Coordinates of C-alpha atoms in Angstrom, one line a residue:
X24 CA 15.6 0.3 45.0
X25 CA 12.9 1.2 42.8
X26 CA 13.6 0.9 39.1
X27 CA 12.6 3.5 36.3
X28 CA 8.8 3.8 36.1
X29 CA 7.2 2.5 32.9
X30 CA 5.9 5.5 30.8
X31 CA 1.7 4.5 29.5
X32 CA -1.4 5.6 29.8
X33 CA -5.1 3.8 31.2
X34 CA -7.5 2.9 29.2
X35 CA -10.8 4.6 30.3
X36 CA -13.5 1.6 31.0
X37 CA -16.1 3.4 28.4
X38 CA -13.7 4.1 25.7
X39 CA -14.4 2.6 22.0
X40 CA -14.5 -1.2 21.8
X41 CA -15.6 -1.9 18.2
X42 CA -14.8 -0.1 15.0
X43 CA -16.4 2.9 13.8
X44 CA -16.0 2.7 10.1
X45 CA -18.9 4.8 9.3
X46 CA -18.1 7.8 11.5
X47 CA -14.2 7.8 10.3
X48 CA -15.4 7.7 6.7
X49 CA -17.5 11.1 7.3
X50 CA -15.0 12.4 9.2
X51 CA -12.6 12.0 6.7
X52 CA -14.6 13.4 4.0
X53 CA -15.6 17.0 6.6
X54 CA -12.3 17.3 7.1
X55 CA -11.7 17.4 2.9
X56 CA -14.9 19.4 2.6
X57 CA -13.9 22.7 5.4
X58 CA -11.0 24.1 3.9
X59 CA -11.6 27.2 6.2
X60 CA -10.9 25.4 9.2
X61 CA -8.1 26.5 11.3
X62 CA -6.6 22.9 11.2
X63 CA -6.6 22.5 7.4
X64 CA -5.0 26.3 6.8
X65 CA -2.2 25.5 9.5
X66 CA -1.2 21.6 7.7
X67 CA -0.4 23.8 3.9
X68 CA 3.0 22.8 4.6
X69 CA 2.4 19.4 4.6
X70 CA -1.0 19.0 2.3
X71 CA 0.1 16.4 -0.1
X72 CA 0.8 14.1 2.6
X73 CA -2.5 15.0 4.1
X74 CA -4.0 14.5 1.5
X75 CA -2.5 11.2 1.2
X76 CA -3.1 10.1 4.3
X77 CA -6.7 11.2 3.7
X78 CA -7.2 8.9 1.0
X79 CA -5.7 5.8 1.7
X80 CA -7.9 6.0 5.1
X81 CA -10.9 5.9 2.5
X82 CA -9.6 3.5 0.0
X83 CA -8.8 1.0 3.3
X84 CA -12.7 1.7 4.3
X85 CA -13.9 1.3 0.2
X86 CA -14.9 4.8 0.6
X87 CA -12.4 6.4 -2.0
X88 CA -15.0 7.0 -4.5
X89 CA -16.7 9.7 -2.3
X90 CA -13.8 11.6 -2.8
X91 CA -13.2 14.9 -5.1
X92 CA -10.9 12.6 -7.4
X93 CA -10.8 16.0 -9.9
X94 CA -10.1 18.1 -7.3
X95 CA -7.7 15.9 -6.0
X96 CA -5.7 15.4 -9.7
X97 CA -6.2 19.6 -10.0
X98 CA -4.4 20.3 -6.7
X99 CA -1.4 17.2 -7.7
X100 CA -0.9 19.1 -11.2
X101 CA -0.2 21.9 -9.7
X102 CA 2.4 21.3 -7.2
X103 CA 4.5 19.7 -10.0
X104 CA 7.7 21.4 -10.8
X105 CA 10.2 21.3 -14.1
X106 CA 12.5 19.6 -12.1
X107 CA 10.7 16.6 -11.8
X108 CA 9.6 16.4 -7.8
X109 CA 6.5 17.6 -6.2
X110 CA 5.9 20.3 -3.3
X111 CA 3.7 19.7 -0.4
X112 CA 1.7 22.6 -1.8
X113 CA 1.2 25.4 -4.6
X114 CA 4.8 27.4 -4.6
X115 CA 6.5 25.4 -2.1
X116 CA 9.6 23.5 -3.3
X117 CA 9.6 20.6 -4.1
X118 CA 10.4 17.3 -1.5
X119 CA 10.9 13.9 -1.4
X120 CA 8.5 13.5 0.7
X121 CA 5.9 14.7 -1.0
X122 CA 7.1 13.2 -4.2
X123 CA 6.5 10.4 -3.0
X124 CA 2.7 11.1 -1.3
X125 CA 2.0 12.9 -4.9
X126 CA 2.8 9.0 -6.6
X127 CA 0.8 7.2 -3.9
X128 CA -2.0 9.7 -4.7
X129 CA -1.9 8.7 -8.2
X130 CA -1.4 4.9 -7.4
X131 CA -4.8 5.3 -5.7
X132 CA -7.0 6.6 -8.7
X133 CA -4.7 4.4 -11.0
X134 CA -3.8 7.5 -12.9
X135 CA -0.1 7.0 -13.2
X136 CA 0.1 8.0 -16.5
X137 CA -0.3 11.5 -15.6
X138 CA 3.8 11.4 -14.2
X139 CA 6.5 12.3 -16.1
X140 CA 7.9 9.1 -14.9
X141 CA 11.7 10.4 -16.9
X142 CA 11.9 13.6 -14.9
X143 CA 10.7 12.5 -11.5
X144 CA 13.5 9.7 -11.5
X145 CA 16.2 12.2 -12.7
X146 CA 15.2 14.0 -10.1
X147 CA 15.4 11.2 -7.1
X148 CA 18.7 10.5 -8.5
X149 CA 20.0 14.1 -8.8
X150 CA 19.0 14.0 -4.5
X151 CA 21.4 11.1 -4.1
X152 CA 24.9 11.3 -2.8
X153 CA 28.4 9.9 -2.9
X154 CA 27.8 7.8 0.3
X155 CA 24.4 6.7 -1.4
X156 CA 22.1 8.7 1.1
X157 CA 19.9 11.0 -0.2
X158 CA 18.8 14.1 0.6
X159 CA 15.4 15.2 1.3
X160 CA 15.4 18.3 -0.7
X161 CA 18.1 20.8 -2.3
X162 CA 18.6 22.5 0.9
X163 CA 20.6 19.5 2.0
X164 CA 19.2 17.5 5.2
X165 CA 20.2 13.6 5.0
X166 CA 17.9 10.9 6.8
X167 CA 17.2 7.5 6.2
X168 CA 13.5 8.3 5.5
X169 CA 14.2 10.0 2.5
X170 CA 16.4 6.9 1.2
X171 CA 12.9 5.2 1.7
X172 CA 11.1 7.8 -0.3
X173 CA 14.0 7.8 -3.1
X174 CA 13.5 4.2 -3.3
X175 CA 9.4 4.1 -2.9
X176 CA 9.1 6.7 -5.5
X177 CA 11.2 4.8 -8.2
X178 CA 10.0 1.2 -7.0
X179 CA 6.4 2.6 -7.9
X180 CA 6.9 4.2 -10.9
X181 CA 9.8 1.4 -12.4
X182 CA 12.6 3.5 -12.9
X183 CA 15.4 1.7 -9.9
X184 CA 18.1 1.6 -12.1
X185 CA 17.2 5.8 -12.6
X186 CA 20.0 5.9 -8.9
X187 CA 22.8 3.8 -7.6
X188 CA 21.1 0.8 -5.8
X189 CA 23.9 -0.8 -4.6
X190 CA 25.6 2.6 -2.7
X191 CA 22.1 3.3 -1.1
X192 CA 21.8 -0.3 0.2
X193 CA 25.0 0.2 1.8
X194 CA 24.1 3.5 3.7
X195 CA 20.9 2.1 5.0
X196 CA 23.3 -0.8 6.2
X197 CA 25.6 1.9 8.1
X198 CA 22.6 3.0 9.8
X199 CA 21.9 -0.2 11.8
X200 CA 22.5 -0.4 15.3
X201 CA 24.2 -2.9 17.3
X202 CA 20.3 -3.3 18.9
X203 CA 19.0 -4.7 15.5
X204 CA 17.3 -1.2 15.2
X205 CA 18.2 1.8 12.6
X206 CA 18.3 5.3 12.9
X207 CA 18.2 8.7 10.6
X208 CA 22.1 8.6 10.0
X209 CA 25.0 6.1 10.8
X210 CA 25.0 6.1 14.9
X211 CA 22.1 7.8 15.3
X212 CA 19.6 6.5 18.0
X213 CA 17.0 2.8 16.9
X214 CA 13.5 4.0 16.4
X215 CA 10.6 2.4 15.1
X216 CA 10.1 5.5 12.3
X217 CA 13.2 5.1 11.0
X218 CA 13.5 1.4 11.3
X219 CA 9.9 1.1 9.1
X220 CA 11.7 3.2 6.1
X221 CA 15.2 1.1 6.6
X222 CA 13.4 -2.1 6.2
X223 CA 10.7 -0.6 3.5
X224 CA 14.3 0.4 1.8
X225 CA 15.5 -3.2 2.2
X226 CA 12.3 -4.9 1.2
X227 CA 12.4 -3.1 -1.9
X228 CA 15.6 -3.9 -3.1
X229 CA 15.6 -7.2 -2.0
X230 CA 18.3 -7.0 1.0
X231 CA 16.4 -8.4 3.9
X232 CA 19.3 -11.0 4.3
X233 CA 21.6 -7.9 5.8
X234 CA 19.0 -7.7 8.5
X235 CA 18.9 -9.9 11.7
X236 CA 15.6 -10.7 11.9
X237 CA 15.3 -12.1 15.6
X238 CA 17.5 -9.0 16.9
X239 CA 15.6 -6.5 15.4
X240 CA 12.1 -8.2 16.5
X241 CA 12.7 -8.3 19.7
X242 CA 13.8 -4.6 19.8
X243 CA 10.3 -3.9 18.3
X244 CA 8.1 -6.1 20.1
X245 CA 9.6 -4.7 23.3
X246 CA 7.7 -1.6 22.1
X247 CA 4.6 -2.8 23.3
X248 CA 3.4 -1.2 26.9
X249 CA 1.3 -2.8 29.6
X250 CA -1.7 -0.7 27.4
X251 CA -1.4 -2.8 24.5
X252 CA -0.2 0.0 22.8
X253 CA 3.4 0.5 21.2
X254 CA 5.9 3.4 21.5
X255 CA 8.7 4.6 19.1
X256 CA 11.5 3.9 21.4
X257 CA 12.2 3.3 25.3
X258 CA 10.8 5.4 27.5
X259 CA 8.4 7.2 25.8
X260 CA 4.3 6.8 26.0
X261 CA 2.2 4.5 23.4
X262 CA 0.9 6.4 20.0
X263 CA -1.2 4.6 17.5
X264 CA 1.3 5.8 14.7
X265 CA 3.6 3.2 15.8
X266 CA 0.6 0.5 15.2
X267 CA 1.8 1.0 11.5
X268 CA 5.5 1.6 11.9
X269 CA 6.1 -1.1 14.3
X270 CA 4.1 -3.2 13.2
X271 CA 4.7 -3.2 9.1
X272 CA 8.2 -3.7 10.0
X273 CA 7.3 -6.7 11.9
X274 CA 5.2 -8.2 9.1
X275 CA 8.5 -7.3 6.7
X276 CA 10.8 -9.6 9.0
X277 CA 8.4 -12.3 10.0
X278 CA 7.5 -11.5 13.5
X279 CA 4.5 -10.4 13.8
X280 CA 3.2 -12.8 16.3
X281 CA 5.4 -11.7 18.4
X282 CA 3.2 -8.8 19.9
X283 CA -0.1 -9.2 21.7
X284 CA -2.5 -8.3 19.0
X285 CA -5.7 -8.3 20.9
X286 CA -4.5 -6.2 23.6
X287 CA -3.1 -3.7 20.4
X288 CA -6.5 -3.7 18.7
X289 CA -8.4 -3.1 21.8
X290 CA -5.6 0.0 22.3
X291 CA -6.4 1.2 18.7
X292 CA -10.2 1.2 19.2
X293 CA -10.2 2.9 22.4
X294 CA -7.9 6.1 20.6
X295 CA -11.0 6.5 18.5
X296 CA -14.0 9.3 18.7
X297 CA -17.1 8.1 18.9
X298 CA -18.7 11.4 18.2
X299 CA -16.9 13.0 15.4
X300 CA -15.0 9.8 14.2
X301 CA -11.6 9.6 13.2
X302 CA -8.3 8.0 15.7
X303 CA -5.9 9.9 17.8
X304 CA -2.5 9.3 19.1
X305 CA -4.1 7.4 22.3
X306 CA -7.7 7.5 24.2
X307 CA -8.5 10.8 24.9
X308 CA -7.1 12.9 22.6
X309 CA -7.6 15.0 19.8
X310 CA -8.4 13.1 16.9
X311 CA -6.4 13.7 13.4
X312 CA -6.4 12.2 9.6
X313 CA -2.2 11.3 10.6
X314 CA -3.4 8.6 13.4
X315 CA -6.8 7.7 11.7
X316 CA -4.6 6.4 8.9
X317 CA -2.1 4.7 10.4
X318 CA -5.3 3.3 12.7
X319 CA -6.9 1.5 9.9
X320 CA -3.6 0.5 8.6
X321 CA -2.7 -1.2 11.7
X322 CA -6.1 -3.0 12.2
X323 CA -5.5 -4.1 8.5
X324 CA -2.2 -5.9 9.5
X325 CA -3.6 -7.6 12.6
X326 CA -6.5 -8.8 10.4
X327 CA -9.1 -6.8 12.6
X328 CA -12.8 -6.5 10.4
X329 CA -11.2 -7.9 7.1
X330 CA -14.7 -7.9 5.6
X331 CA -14.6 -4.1 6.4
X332 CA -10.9 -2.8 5.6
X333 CA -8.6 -3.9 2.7
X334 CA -5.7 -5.3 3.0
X335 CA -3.0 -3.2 2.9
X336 CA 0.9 -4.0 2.0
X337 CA 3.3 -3.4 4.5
X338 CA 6.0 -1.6 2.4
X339 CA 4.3 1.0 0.7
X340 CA 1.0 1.9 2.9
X341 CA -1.1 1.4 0.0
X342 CA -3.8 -1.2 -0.4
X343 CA -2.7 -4.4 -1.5
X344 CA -4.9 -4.3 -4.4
X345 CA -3.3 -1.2 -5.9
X346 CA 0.7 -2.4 -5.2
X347 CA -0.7 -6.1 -7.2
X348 CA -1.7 -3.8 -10.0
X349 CA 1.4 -2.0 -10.6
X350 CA 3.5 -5.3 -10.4
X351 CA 5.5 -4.4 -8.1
X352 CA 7.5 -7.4 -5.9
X353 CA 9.2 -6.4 -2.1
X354 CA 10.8 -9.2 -0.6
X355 CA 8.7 -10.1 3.0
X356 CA 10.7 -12.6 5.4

């Protein structure tokens, strides 16, 4: 009998095999400059993200100063609300996601005294329910992710005691799965996504030791297709994303030896345009400032052109450099 066919994709023999700093760094900074594109109009709802990934891509590459920093500030000003969170744009309401991409942002261009560091933990903790999950927004969706950005948020701007540490340790806990793997809510489905936050989460407060660190990195390394590139759970094809969330959550637990990381670099350089610049999800495709991101940050962790990208820490996606200035300590197995 014939078992399930493995899900991948071929590596063309004339795609990228060396890094193309320069061309992601200006492909970056067109992508900040056309704000008439069609791309940039359609990704409002998401812009503080977009612009964080934006940013952290140059800061990796030492190419943050070509940035609009003003501009930048302008736009994070105004997508502050009373309430204490940020939106992902002018009069959208505020998220924790983008809370959290709006601190990052600052973290960058070591601004943080811009925050109202009292109202944006009152507001984390107002998002934070009896179970000690949080939700994303007032509208009322729970996911693990968002106990990651409730977490992230205070971690970076020292307010943890702001929420109930101890009650959102123990729903992260109820999300693990008897695979070593965590999903959005308790009994939900391992994947690599929400197993990056879950551990992130755990890092942060110093709770790796609930976490069984041989379980969960084999679940992960088992990610990793004939291609050299890693999916975000069985049966589905490789994406570069998963370079950072598989990965960083390897490097939290210990195990990241445990993948091939030459035949993952040589995946992440062949998802990469060598006419316009920038990565996408895997060779071939259309390239995007999401996977150019999480690109770079996954060369950074396999210690791919270290003279050319900065290391970055695995919890926060953040360049070491910046996380070392704000004093913050994660706990890495």
């Amino acid at each position: 009998m014939q078992g399930t066919p493995i899900k991948d994709v071929k590596i063309p023999s004339d795609a990228p095999k060396v890094l193309l700093l320069e061309k992601h760094s200006t492909y970056i900074k067109t992508y900040e400059e056309k704000k008439e594109d069609y791309e940039y109009i359609m990704s409002e709802y998401l812009r503080m993200s977009g612009i964080y990934w934006c940013l952290t891509s140059m800061s990796l590459m030492n190419k943050l100063h070509i940035m609009g920093k003003q501009q930048v500030l302008d736009f994070v000003d105004t997508c502050w609300h009373e309430c204490g969170g940020y939106s992902a744009s002018v009069q959208h309401d505020p998220h924790l996601l983008y809370t959290l991409s709006a601190i990052q942002i600052l973290a960058l261009f070591d601004e943080m005294d811009r925050l109202d560091r009292d109202k944006i933990s009152t507001y984390v903790s107002s998002l934070q329910q009896d179970d000690g999950s949080f939700m994303g927004d007032k509208w009322g969706e729970i996911d693990s992710r968002f106990s990651f950005c409730a977490l992230a948020s205070l971690a970076l701007i020292d307010r943890l005691e702001a929420i109930d540490v101890d009650k959102a340790i123990e729903y992260i806990v109820a999300c693990m799965n008897f695979d070593g793997g965590f999903g959005c809510n308790p009994g939900s489905e391992s994947h690599a996504g929400q197993i990056y936050c879950c551990v992130g989460a755990l890092s942060i407060t110093h709770s790796l030791h609930h976490i069984d660190p041989d379980l969960l990195g084999w679940w992960l390394c088992e990610r990793q297709l004939p291609s050299g590139g890693l999916n975000g759970r069985p049966e589905k094809l490789p994406d570069v994303c998963y370079s950072w969330w598989v990965l960083a959550a390897l490097k939290a637990i210990g195990k990241i030896n445990w993948i091939d990381k030459e035949k993952l670099s040589a995946f992440i350089l062949a998802s990469q345009d060598d006419e316009i610049g920038g990565i996408s999800d895997r060779p071939g495709d259309m390239t995007d400032p999401f996977h150019t991101l999480f690109g770079i940050a996954g060369l950074s962790l396999l210690g791919v052109a270290n003279e050319n990208i900065e290391e970055i820490d695995p919890i926060f996606c953040l360049p070491k450099s910046v996380v070392d200035r704000l004093g913050i300590s994660t706990q890495l197995l």
